[in-house]
Structure formats: structure tokens, C-alpha cells
Amino acid sequence: MSAVDFVMGDGVLRQAQDVDVSARESPPSVDFRALFEREVSYVMRSLRRLGVAERDLEDVTHEVFLAVHRRLGTLDASRPAKPWLFAFALRYASHYRRSDRCDLPIEHAPDVRATEMGAEAVLERRDKQQLLLDALEAIDLERRAVFIMHELDDVGCQEIARSLGIPIGTVYSRLRLAREDLESAVKRLKAQRGYR
Amino acid sequence: MNHDSPTSSTLQDLIHAEREIPTLPREQTVRMFDRLAAQLPLPAASTVSQAPVESAIAQAGLRTKVFGLGCLLLGGLGGAAATRALVPSSNSTTSNPVVTRVEIVIHTASAEAVPPSAPPEIQATASSSNPRNHSNPPKKQEPPKVSNDLKRERLLLETARAALQRQDSASAKAALDEHARAFPNGQLSEERTILLRAADAIRP
């Protein structure tokens, strides 16, 4: 069973409470703590890119890993963990976006490397990161998920299809549309903000 | 924009900036894991930290500051008592006293502790993980080679995409040919095929 079987089902994101994630599938062969330590940054990054506000990132990440722990027995240790985890993040981000919590605007992520860079470079990078986040907000969540996995996480299209439980053609289609949507959104936002 | 919608240089620039987001500070990771450990049958991260520190450094590429802390902790592997003394003073912010080591429970009792009840599962997990922490480092689940290959694959396809954006089919095909030679069955071979079709569609 892939993560997708309960994450996306027939291709439509379902409400989190629709699916019982309380049952452990089988005794996990993966060290949960090692998985957490290795991938918590990735999960938080993914949630942020999927529209979870900075102030809620820790809480939603916590919820994701509670579910991951329950489903640890379904993780195929021979396959990369990131796409499997991303499916959890997508589901919880989707649920989050339907909740009251995401009414407030999304703010900058704190940049803990700021002291290692010049202030100008930090600000420039933050502007770019925020521009991309804002542009991502403008596109459909399913397209956005495919774009994030492929363009930002280097996940191959086959693996995306497997993780999200969608046909490979749908992956290509969503990727193409996401790029088009994103290009338009970036142009529009840059014009609005007076960027060159 | 052609039918394959290669990523523009503007978008690539934004993607590059977004990829530079750093990993979480070690302290935050420990705090978050401790919060989970309060709800799950797990030992708290701040009480048994040697192996995860090494794993996190090797696989997540934590920065020098954290690496230094990891070395400090790993340096104590030969003497468990010394390590136990270091962990709470340097790295613990919160803790879950659901552990089998009495020494640590005493040290962290004044932190923001979560009242524990230690079910048998916790005891088993903690005790079974300790010998491994002091002798064998955990296996890496994702060998670096895979990641490097994927990066190389991606780089070649990005080169091809950029060439397509300039309507330069010759350069795009050269990059795609190189990808086909180096990674005939690579993870991004499907995308290579699509980009090749896009390159073929460009008239010289």
C-alpha cells in the first residue's frame, strides 16, 4: 500500500478525518527517530511550500509525524522516504488550508543563515523565496504538489506518480500546467511589486 | 513558450533561491521530537542523542556549529558517563524523562518535562537502541551516490531546458544525448524523452 492510497484516494484530496490513520499496518522496520531527524526539515519545508503559515509549521509538522508514526509499517524501506512523506504533508496541508488557521497571511521563513551572508544578499534571497511562495499560492494545490516534488525536491516523474497514486501522464500534465501557471503568476507579481 | 513549457530563467532563479533554505537547528529538532515523544511510545531525543546527531550530520548536512556539537557528543562514545554529562548541559532544551537512564532523568527533571508513564514499549525501545548508539552508527538509508546521480541527471535536463528556452535545439539535444549516454535508464529518462520531442519540434 502506498501512502497515496489513503492520502489522495481516487485523486481527490479527502478530509483528514475521513481516513482512519490510527491503525499501524505492520511492525515498522524503520527507525522512526532517525527518520524524523533526517526528514523533519524536509517536511517543514514542504508544508511551507504547500501553504502552511510559518506560525503553524511546527504544529502541522507535529501532526504529520504523528500520522507517519502510525503508518510507519507501510513505508517501503527500499524506496526513498521523501516522496512518501510528501504525500502526508500534502494531505495535512490540504486539510490545513480548509481550516480557520490559514486565514492570516503567510510570512517569511526565518533565515538562520542570515549572519553568514551579507544583508543585501539575504534580503534578495528572501524576496525571491517570498515571490516564489506567493506565486505558488496562486496555483492549484495538486499542480503545485507535483511542481514542488519535481522542481524543488528532484523527485522523478515516475516516483511522483507512484507516491501520489496518479498516472504518469497526469504528472506530466500537472507539471506543464504548473510551470505555465507559475510563470504567469511570477510575471504578474513582479509587475505589481515593481520588480524588474 | 513551447508545448513542453521549459522553466524560464526567472523561475529557475527563484527555484534556486528556494532550494537554499537551511535545515532546522539541532535544538529545534530535539524540541520537536521531544514533543512527539510525549505522545508516542518513544524515548525523548534529548535523552539519547549520539546516533541521531551523527545521522543528521551525515545526511542533512548540518552546519559547522552543529557539527561541532555532534563531534563533542560523539567524542564521548568511549565513556558513557562523560557523554551523559555533556548532553543535558549543551543540547537539551526539553526532555521526556521516559528513559531507562536514571542519570539523565535527574539532570533534566527541572526542564519543561512531560510527566511520563513508561509503558513496556518505551522501555524496550530505549534499551534496544542504547547498544547500537554506543557501537555501530546507523545505516544510511539513501546512499549519496543516488542523490548525486539524480543531481547530475537534473543538471543535464536543466541545461537542455534552458537551451530549449533559447530555441537552441542543438545544445538541448547535446545535453539530452549526454543524459541518455550517462543515464540510459535514469530516474528522469521519461522527462528526457519529452524534452527530446520538444527539441525535435524546434525548426533549425
Short mmCIF file of C-alpha atoms in Angstrom, two decimals:
data_model
loop_
_atom_site.label_atom_id
_atom_site.label_comp_id
_atom_site.label_asym_id
_atom_site.label_seq_id
_atom_site.Cartn_x
_atom_site.Cartn_y
_atom_site.Cartn_z
CA MET A 1 0.00 0.00 0.00
CA SER A 2 1.39 3.35 -0.95
CA ALA A 3 0.92 6.47 1.11
CA VAL A 4 -1.32 7.69 -1.60
CA ASP A 5 -3.90 5.04 -1.09
CA PHE A 6 -5.07 6.95 1.89
CA VAL A 7 -3.71 10.34 1.03
CA MET A 8 -5.33 11.00 -2.28
CA GLY A 9 -7.55 8.01 -2.91
CA ASP A 10 -9.27 8.49 -6.22
CA GLY A 11 -7.33 11.62 -6.99
CA VAL A 12 -9.39 13.98 -4.89
CA LEU A 13 -7.90 15.10 -1.63
CA ARG A 14 -10.02 13.86 1.18
CA GLN A 15 -10.63 15.39 4.57
CA ALA A 16 -8.14 14.20 7.13
CA GLN A 17 -10.82 12.84 9.38
CA ASP A 18 -12.25 10.73 6.58
CA VAL A 19 -9.44 8.27 6.85
CA ASP A 20 -8.53 6.27 9.88
CA VAL A 21 -4.82 6.64 10.29
CA SER A 22 -4.80 5.21 13.76
CA ALA A 23 -4.07 1.65 12.78
CA ARG A 24 -0.48 0.54 12.36
CA GLU A 25 -0.18 -1.57 9.23
CA SER A 26 2.64 -3.82 10.34
CA PRO A 27 5.55 -3.64 12.74
CA PRO A 28 7.78 -0.86 11.38
CA SER A 29 11.23 -1.80 10.14
CA VAL A 30 12.30 1.84 10.01
CA ASP A 31 13.78 3.74 12.92
CA PHE A 32 11.22 6.49 13.47
CA ARG A 33 13.59 8.76 15.32
CA ALA A 34 16.26 8.50 12.63
CA LEU A 35 13.60 9.19 10.00
CA PHE A 36 12.36 12.18 11.96
CA GLU A 37 15.80 13.66 12.48
CA ARG A 38 16.72 13.20 8.85
CA GLU A 39 13.50 14.44 7.30
CA VAL A 40 11.86 16.91 9.67
CA SER A 41 13.41 19.85 7.83
CA TYR A 42 12.17 18.47 4.55
CA VAL A 43 8.64 18.00 5.87
CA MET A 44 8.55 21.53 7.27
CA ARG A 45 9.86 22.95 4.01
CA SER A 46 7.26 21.02 2.07
CA LEU A 47 4.43 22.18 4.33
CA ARG A 48 5.56 25.75 3.95
CA ARG A 49 5.64 25.41 0.18
CA LEU A 50 2.19 23.88 0.29
CA GLY A 51 0.84 26.97 2.02
CA VAL A 52 1.14 26.34 5.74
CA ALA A 53 1.91 29.59 7.56
CA GLU A 54 5.17 29.91 9.43
CA ARG A 55 3.45 30.24 12.78
CA ASP A 56 1.68 26.89 12.28
CA LEU A 57 4.55 24.92 10.75
CA GLU A 58 5.64 23.20 13.93
CA ASP A 59 2.11 22.20 14.87
CA VAL A 60 1.28 20.81 11.45
CA THR A 61 4.66 19.06 11.25
CA HIS A 62 3.87 17.50 14.60
CA GLU A 63 0.54 16.24 13.27
CA VAL A 64 2.23 14.87 10.16
CA PHE A 65 4.76 12.89 12.16
CA LEU A 66 2.10 11.52 14.48
CA ALA A 67 0.43 10.11 11.39
CA VAL A 68 3.77 8.97 9.99
CA HIS A 69 4.43 7.08 13.19
CA ARG A 70 1.09 5.31 12.95
CA ARG A 71 1.73 4.37 9.34
CA LEU A 72 5.38 3.57 9.62
CA GLY A 73 4.71 -0.05 8.78
CA THR A 74 3.61 0.98 5.29
CA LEU A 75 6.93 2.62 4.43
CA ASP A 76 8.92 0.61 1.94
CA ALA A 77 12.47 1.00 3.22
CA SER A 78 13.86 0.17 -0.21
CA ARG A 79 12.29 3.30 -1.68
CA PRO A 80 13.11 6.95 -0.97
CA ALA A 81 11.28 8.27 2.06
CA LYS A 82 10.79 11.83 0.88
CA PRO A 83 8.01 11.20 -1.66
CA TRP A 84 6.22 9.03 0.89
CA LEU A 85 6.48 11.80 3.48
CA PHE A 86 5.45 14.42 0.97
CA ALA A 87 2.16 12.60 0.49
CA PHE A 88 1.49 13.02 4.22
CA ALA A 89 2.48 16.68 4.04
CA LEU A 90 0.17 17.23 1.09
CA ARG A 91 -2.75 15.72 2.88
CA TYR A 92 -2.22 17.70 6.06
CA ALA A 93 -1.55 20.91 4.16
CA SER A 94 -4.78 20.39 2.26
CA HIS A 95 -6.65 19.89 5.50
CA TYR A 96 -4.94 22.93 6.98
CA ARG A 97 -5.92 25.12 4.06
CA ARG A 98 -9.55 24.29 4.63
CA SER A 99 -9.29 25.16 8.29
CA ASP A 100 -9.62 28.54 10.02
CA ARG A 101 -5.92 28.55 10.81
CA CYS A 102 -4.79 29.71 7.40
CA ASP A 103 -6.80 32.93 7.27
CA LEU A 104 -3.82 35.06 8.16
CA PRO A 105 -1.19 35.85 5.51
CA ILE A 106 1.87 33.66 5.11
CA GLU A 107 5.01 35.34 6.35
CA HIS A 108 8.71 34.92 5.75
CA ALA A 109 10.54 31.90 6.99
CA PRO A 110 13.22 32.81 9.48
CA ASP A 111 16.62 32.67 7.85
CA VAL A 112 19.02 31.17 10.34
CA ARG A 113 21.93 31.65 7.94
CA ALA A 114 21.47 35.39 7.82
CA THR A 115 24.60 36.06 9.80
CA GLU A 116 26.71 34.14 7.29
CA MET A 117 25.64 36.29 4.36
CA GLY A 118 25.58 39.96 3.60
CA ALA A 119 22.35 41.72 4.49
CA GLU A 120 21.69 42.61 0.88
CA ALA A 121 22.11 39.04 -0.29
CA VAL A 122 19.83 37.81 2.48
CA LEU A 123 17.14 40.31 1.58
CA GLU A 124 17.43 39.48 -2.09
CA ARG A 125 17.10 35.79 -1.41
CA ARG A 126 14.16 36.35 0.91
CA ASP A 127 12.43 38.41 -1.75
CA LYS A 128 12.91 35.61 -4.24
CA GLN A 129 11.72 32.96 -1.81
CA GLN A 130 8.67 35.02 -0.91
CA LEU A 131 7.94 35.71 -4.56
CA LEU A 132 8.01 32.00 -5.33
CA LEU A 133 5.82 31.19 -2.32
CA ASP A 134 3.31 33.84 -3.32
CA ALA A 135 3.31 32.59 -6.89
CA LEU A 136 2.82 29.02 -5.67
CA GLU A 137 -0.20 30.24 -3.71
CA ALA A 138 -1.75 31.24 -6.99
CA ILE A 139 -1.78 27.76 -8.46
CA ASP A 140 -3.91 24.72 -7.83
CA LEU A 141 -2.68 22.56 -4.92
CA GLU A 142 -2.41 19.35 -6.95
CA ARG A 143 -0.34 21.03 -9.64
CA ARG A 144 1.69 22.77 -7.00
CA ALA A 145 2.46 19.47 -5.29
CA VAL A 146 3.83 17.97 -8.49
CA PHE A 147 5.86 21.07 -9.22
CA ILE A 148 7.37 21.13 -5.72
CA MET A 149 8.29 17.45 -5.83
CA HIS A 150 9.86 17.66 -9.25
CA GLU A 151 11.43 21.10 -9.37
CA LEU A 152 12.39 21.64 -5.76
CA ASP A 153 12.85 18.12 -4.41
CA ASP A 154 14.33 16.45 -7.51
CA VAL A 155 11.83 13.63 -7.45
CA GLY A 156 11.47 11.84 -10.77
CA CYS A 157 8.12 11.78 -12.52
CA GLN A 158 7.70 8.03 -12.09
CA GLU A 159 8.25 8.31 -8.35
CA ILE A 160 5.80 11.20 -8.13
CA ALA A 161 3.20 9.15 -9.95
CA ARG A 162 3.79 6.25 -7.58
CA SER A 163 3.73 8.38 -4.45
CA LEU A 164 0.64 10.37 -5.33
CA GLY A 165 -1.17 7.47 -6.96
CA ILE A 166 -1.75 9.23 -10.25
CA PRO A 167 -0.92 8.20 -13.84
CA ILE A 168 2.42 9.32 -15.22
CA GLY A 169 0.64 11.32 -17.92
CA THR A 170 -1.17 13.27 -15.21
CA VAL A 171 2.17 14.07 -13.61
CA TYR A 172 3.50 15.49 -16.88
CA SER A 173 0.29 17.37 -17.46
CA ARG A 174 0.22 18.90 -13.99
CA LEU A 175 3.88 19.76 -14.21
CA ARG A 176 3.44 21.54 -17.50
CA LEU A 177 0.38 23.43 -16.30
CA ALA A 178 2.06 24.29 -13.02
CA ARG A 179 5.02 25.80 -14.85
CA GLU A 180 2.73 27.82 -17.06
CA ASP A 181 0.64 29.00 -14.12
CA LEU A 182 3.73 29.81 -12.13
CA GLU A 183 5.37 31.77 -14.94
CA SER A 184 2.23 33.86 -15.27
CA ALA A 185 1.92 34.36 -11.53
CA VAL A 186 5.55 35.42 -11.21
CA LYS A 187 5.21 37.92 -14.03
CA ARG A 188 2.06 39.34 -12.52
CA LEU A 189 3.53 39.60 -9.02
CA LYS A 190 6.74 41.17 -10.26
CA ALA A 191 4.77 43.78 -12.16
CA GLN A 192 2.65 44.50 -9.09
CA ARG A 193 5.70 44.88 -6.88
CA GLY A 194 7.70 46.88 -9.36
CA TYR A 195 10.45 44.28 -9.76
CA ARG A 196 12.49 44.23 -12.93
CA MET B 1 6.84 29.12 -24.54
CA ASN B 2 6.70 25.83 -26.39
CA HIS B 3 4.38 22.96 -25.59
CA ASP B 4 6.77 21.43 -23.05
CA SER B 5 6.90 24.63 -21.02
CA PRO B 6 10.56 24.54 -20.04
CA THR B 7 11.24 26.52 -16.91
CA SER B 8 12.28 30.10 -17.62
CA SER B 9 15.49 31.55 -16.27
CA THR B 10 13.46 33.79 -13.94
CA LEU B 11 11.69 30.82 -12.45
CA GLN B 12 14.92 28.88 -12.22
CA ASP B 13 16.41 31.77 -10.28
CA LEU B 14 13.54 31.66 -7.78
CA ILE B 15 13.79 27.90 -7.51
CA HIS B 16 17.49 28.19 -6.82
CA ALA B 17 16.84 30.68 -4.00
CA GLU B 18 14.13 28.47 -2.52
CA ARG B 19 16.43 25.45 -2.53
CA GLU B 20 18.82 27.29 -0.23
CA ILE B 21 16.54 27.09 2.77
CA PRO B 22 18.68 25.60 5.52
CA THR B 23 17.91 22.62 7.68
CA LEU B 24 16.43 23.14 11.12
CA PRO B 25 18.72 23.96 14.02
CA ARG B 26 19.53 20.90 16.08
CA GLU B 27 17.88 22.40 19.15
CA GLN B 28 14.57 22.81 17.34
CA THR B 29 14.72 19.26 16.00
CA VAL B 30 15.29 17.90 19.50
CA ARG B 31 12.49 20.01 20.94
CA MET B 32 10.07 18.88 18.26
CA PHE B 33 10.99 15.25 18.72
CA ASP B 34 10.54 15.52 22.47
CA ARG B 35 7.05 16.85 21.85
CA LEU B 36 6.31 13.79 19.76
CA ALA B 37 7.88 11.52 22.33
CA ALA B 38 5.47 12.89 24.90
CA GLN B 39 2.60 11.50 22.87
CA LEU B 40 4.16 8.41 21.36
CA PRO B 41 5.87 5.37 22.81
CA LEU B 42 9.31 6.76 22.09
CA PRO B 43 12.34 7.79 24.10
CA ALA B 44 12.92 11.54 24.03
CA ALA B 45 15.57 12.77 21.59
CA SER B 46 17.28 14.86 24.24
CA THR B 47 18.00 11.77 26.30
CA VAL B 48 19.63 9.52 23.69
CA SER B 49 21.25 11.69 21.12
CA GLN B 50 24.52 10.30 19.82
CA ALA B 51 23.41 8.26 16.81
CA PRO B 52 20.84 10.75 15.51
CA VAL B 53 23.38 13.56 15.72
CA GLU B 54 25.75 11.60 13.56
CA SER B 55 22.98 10.63 11.20
CA ALA B 56 21.69 14.16 10.93
CA ILE B 57 25.14 15.49 10.18
CA ALA B 58 25.86 12.88 7.56
CA GLN B 59 22.54 13.08 5.80
CA ALA B 60 21.12 16.52 6.36
CA GLY B 61 24.38 18.42 6.15
CA LEU B 62 24.08 20.44 9.31
CA ARG B 63 26.36 23.37 9.55
CA THR B 64 29.67 23.67 11.30
CA LYS B 65 28.24 24.82 14.60
CA VAL B 66 26.04 21.79 14.93
CA PHE B 67 28.75 19.57 13.56
CA GLY B 68 31.00 20.76 16.31
CA LEU B 69 28.37 19.85 18.84
CA GLY B 70 27.96 16.45 17.21
CA CYS B 71 31.69 15.83 17.41
CA LEU B 72 31.59 16.83 21.04
CA LEU B 73 28.85 14.35 21.70
CA LEU B 74 30.40 11.60 19.60
CA GLY B 75 33.69 12.19 21.30
CA GLY B 76 32.12 10.84 24.40
CA LEU B 77 31.24 7.47 22.92
CA GLY B 78 34.11 5.78 24.68
CA GLY B 79 32.80 6.86 28.02
CA ALA B 80 29.10 6.80 28.52
CA ALA B 81 29.28 8.78 31.70
CA ALA B 82 31.11 11.65 30.04
CA THR B 83 28.59 11.73 27.25
CA ARG B 84 25.70 11.77 29.64
CA ALA B 85 27.22 14.71 31.37
CA LEU B 86 27.54 16.63 28.10
CA VAL B 87 24.13 16.02 26.66
CA PRO B 88 21.95 17.87 29.10
CA SER B 89 24.30 20.78 29.60
CA SER B 90 24.84 21.52 25.93
CA ASN B 91 21.90 20.32 23.98
CA SER B 92 18.78 19.72 25.97
CA THR B 93 16.02 22.22 26.00
CA THR B 94 13.14 19.96 26.90
CA SER B 95 13.06 16.41 27.85
CA ASN B 96 10.90 13.47 28.47
CA PRO B 97 12.01 11.53 31.47
CA VAL B 98 10.63 8.35 29.95
CA VAL B 99 14.05 6.77 29.86
CA THR B 100 15.96 3.96 31.34
CA ARG B 101 18.92 6.11 32.36
CA VAL B 102 18.45 7.38 35.85
CA GLU B 103 21.29 9.88 35.46
CA ILE B 104 19.55 11.81 32.72
CA VAL B 105 16.24 11.84 34.48
CA ILE B 106 17.88 13.53 37.42
CA HIS B 107 19.64 16.05 35.21
CA THR B 108 16.56 17.09 33.27
CA ALA B 109 13.95 16.94 35.94
CA SER B 110 13.84 20.72 36.18
CA ALA B 111 13.34 21.30 32.44
CA GLU B 112 9.94 21.57 30.79
CA ALA B 113 9.30 17.98 31.49
CA VAL B 114 6.38 15.96 30.28
CA PRO B 115 5.02 13.76 33.02
CA PRO B 116 5.79 10.27 31.92
CA SER B 117 4.25 6.95 32.35
CA ALA B 118 6.58 4.39 30.99
CA PRO B 119 4.77 1.62 29.19
CA PRO B 120 6.74 -1.53 28.43
CA GLU B 121 7.13 -0.49 24.80
CA ILE B 122 9.13 2.54 25.84
CA GLN B 123 11.46 0.53 27.98
CA ALA B 124 12.08 -1.93 25.20
CA THR B 125 12.79 0.75 22.64
CA ALA B 126 15.15 2.65 24.84
CA SER B 127 17.14 -0.34 25.94
CA SER B 128 17.36 -1.87 22.50
CA SER B 129 18.67 1.36 20.99
CA ASN B 130 21.38 2.00 23.51
CA PRO B 131 23.91 -0.64 22.46
CA ARG B 132 23.67 0.48 18.87
CA ASN B 133 24.27 4.07 19.86
CA HIS B 134 27.49 3.18 21.54
CA SER B 135 28.93 0.85 18.96
CA ASN B 136 27.60 0.91 15.42
CA PRO B 137 26.44 4.03 13.61
CA PRO B 138 23.03 3.70 11.93
CA LYS B 139 22.88 2.69 8.29
CA LYS B 140 22.30 5.44 5.80
CA GLN B 141 19.06 4.80 4.02
CA GLU B 142 19.76 6.92 1.00
CA PRO B 143 23.23 6.37 -0.39
CA PRO B 144 24.87 9.62 -1.54
CA LYS B 145 25.51 8.12 -4.97
CA VAL B 146 21.80 8.05 -5.74
CA SER B 147 21.45 11.66 -4.78
CA ASN B 148 24.49 12.66 -6.81
CA ASP B 149 23.25 10.79 -9.85
CA LEU B 150 19.93 12.48 -9.58
CA LYS B 151 21.59 15.85 -9.30
CA ARG B 152 23.66 15.14 -12.40
CA GLU B 153 20.58 13.97 -14.24
CA ARG B 154 18.73 17.06 -13.22
CA LEU B 155 21.58 19.34 -14.21
CA LEU B 156 21.71 17.88 -17.71
CA LEU B 157 17.97 18.24 -18.15
CA GLU B 158 18.06 21.79 -16.81
CA THR B 159 20.74 22.55 -19.39
CA ALA B 160 18.52 21.11 -22.07
CA ARG B 161 15.54 23.08 -20.82
CA ALA B 162 17.50 26.30 -20.81
CA ALA B 163 18.64 25.60 -24.38
CA LEU B 164 15.05 24.94 -25.41
CA GLN B 165 14.06 28.23 -23.89
CA ARG B 166 16.56 29.87 -26.23
CA GLN B 167 15.21 27.80 -29.13
CA ASP B 168 18.65 26.22 -29.35
CA SER B 169 17.75 22.67 -30.27
CA ALA B 170 21.34 21.60 -31.00
CA SER B 171 22.54 22.40 -27.49
CA ALA B 172 19.42 20.87 -26.00
CA LYS B 173 19.95 17.65 -27.94
CA ALA B 174 23.60 17.55 -26.95
CA ALA B 175 22.65 17.73 -23.28
CA LEU B 176 19.92 15.14 -23.76
CA ASP B 177 22.31 12.83 -25.63
CA GLU B 178 24.74 13.11 -22.79
CA HIS B 179 21.97 12.27 -20.36
CA ALA B 180 21.00 9.26 -22.47
CA ARG B 181 24.57 8.00 -22.50
CA ALA B 182 25.19 8.53 -18.81
CA PHE B 183 21.74 7.51 -17.56
CA PRO B 184 20.06 5.27 -20.15
CA ASN B 185 17.57 4.14 -17.53
CA GLY B 186 17.80 7.14 -15.24
CA GLN B 187 15.07 8.37 -12.97
CA LEU B 188 14.42 11.31 -15.27
CA SER B 189 14.54 9.37 -18.53
CA GLU B 190 10.83 9.94 -19.14
CA GLU B 191 11.32 13.66 -18.98
CA ARG B 192 14.32 13.35 -21.28
CA THR B 193 12.05 11.80 -23.89
CA ILE B 194 9.61 14.66 -23.62
CA LEU B 195 12.33 17.27 -23.85
CA LEU B 196 13.76 15.46 -26.87
CA ARG B 197 10.39 15.69 -28.57
CA ALA B 198 10.32 19.39 -27.77
CA ALA B 199 13.82 19.78 -29.22
CA ASP B 200 12.77 17.94 -32.38
CA ALA B 201 9.84 20.30 -32.75
CA ILE B 202 12.10 23.34 -32.98
CA ARG B 203 12.90 24.23 -36.56
CA PRO B 204 16.58 24.96 -37.23
#
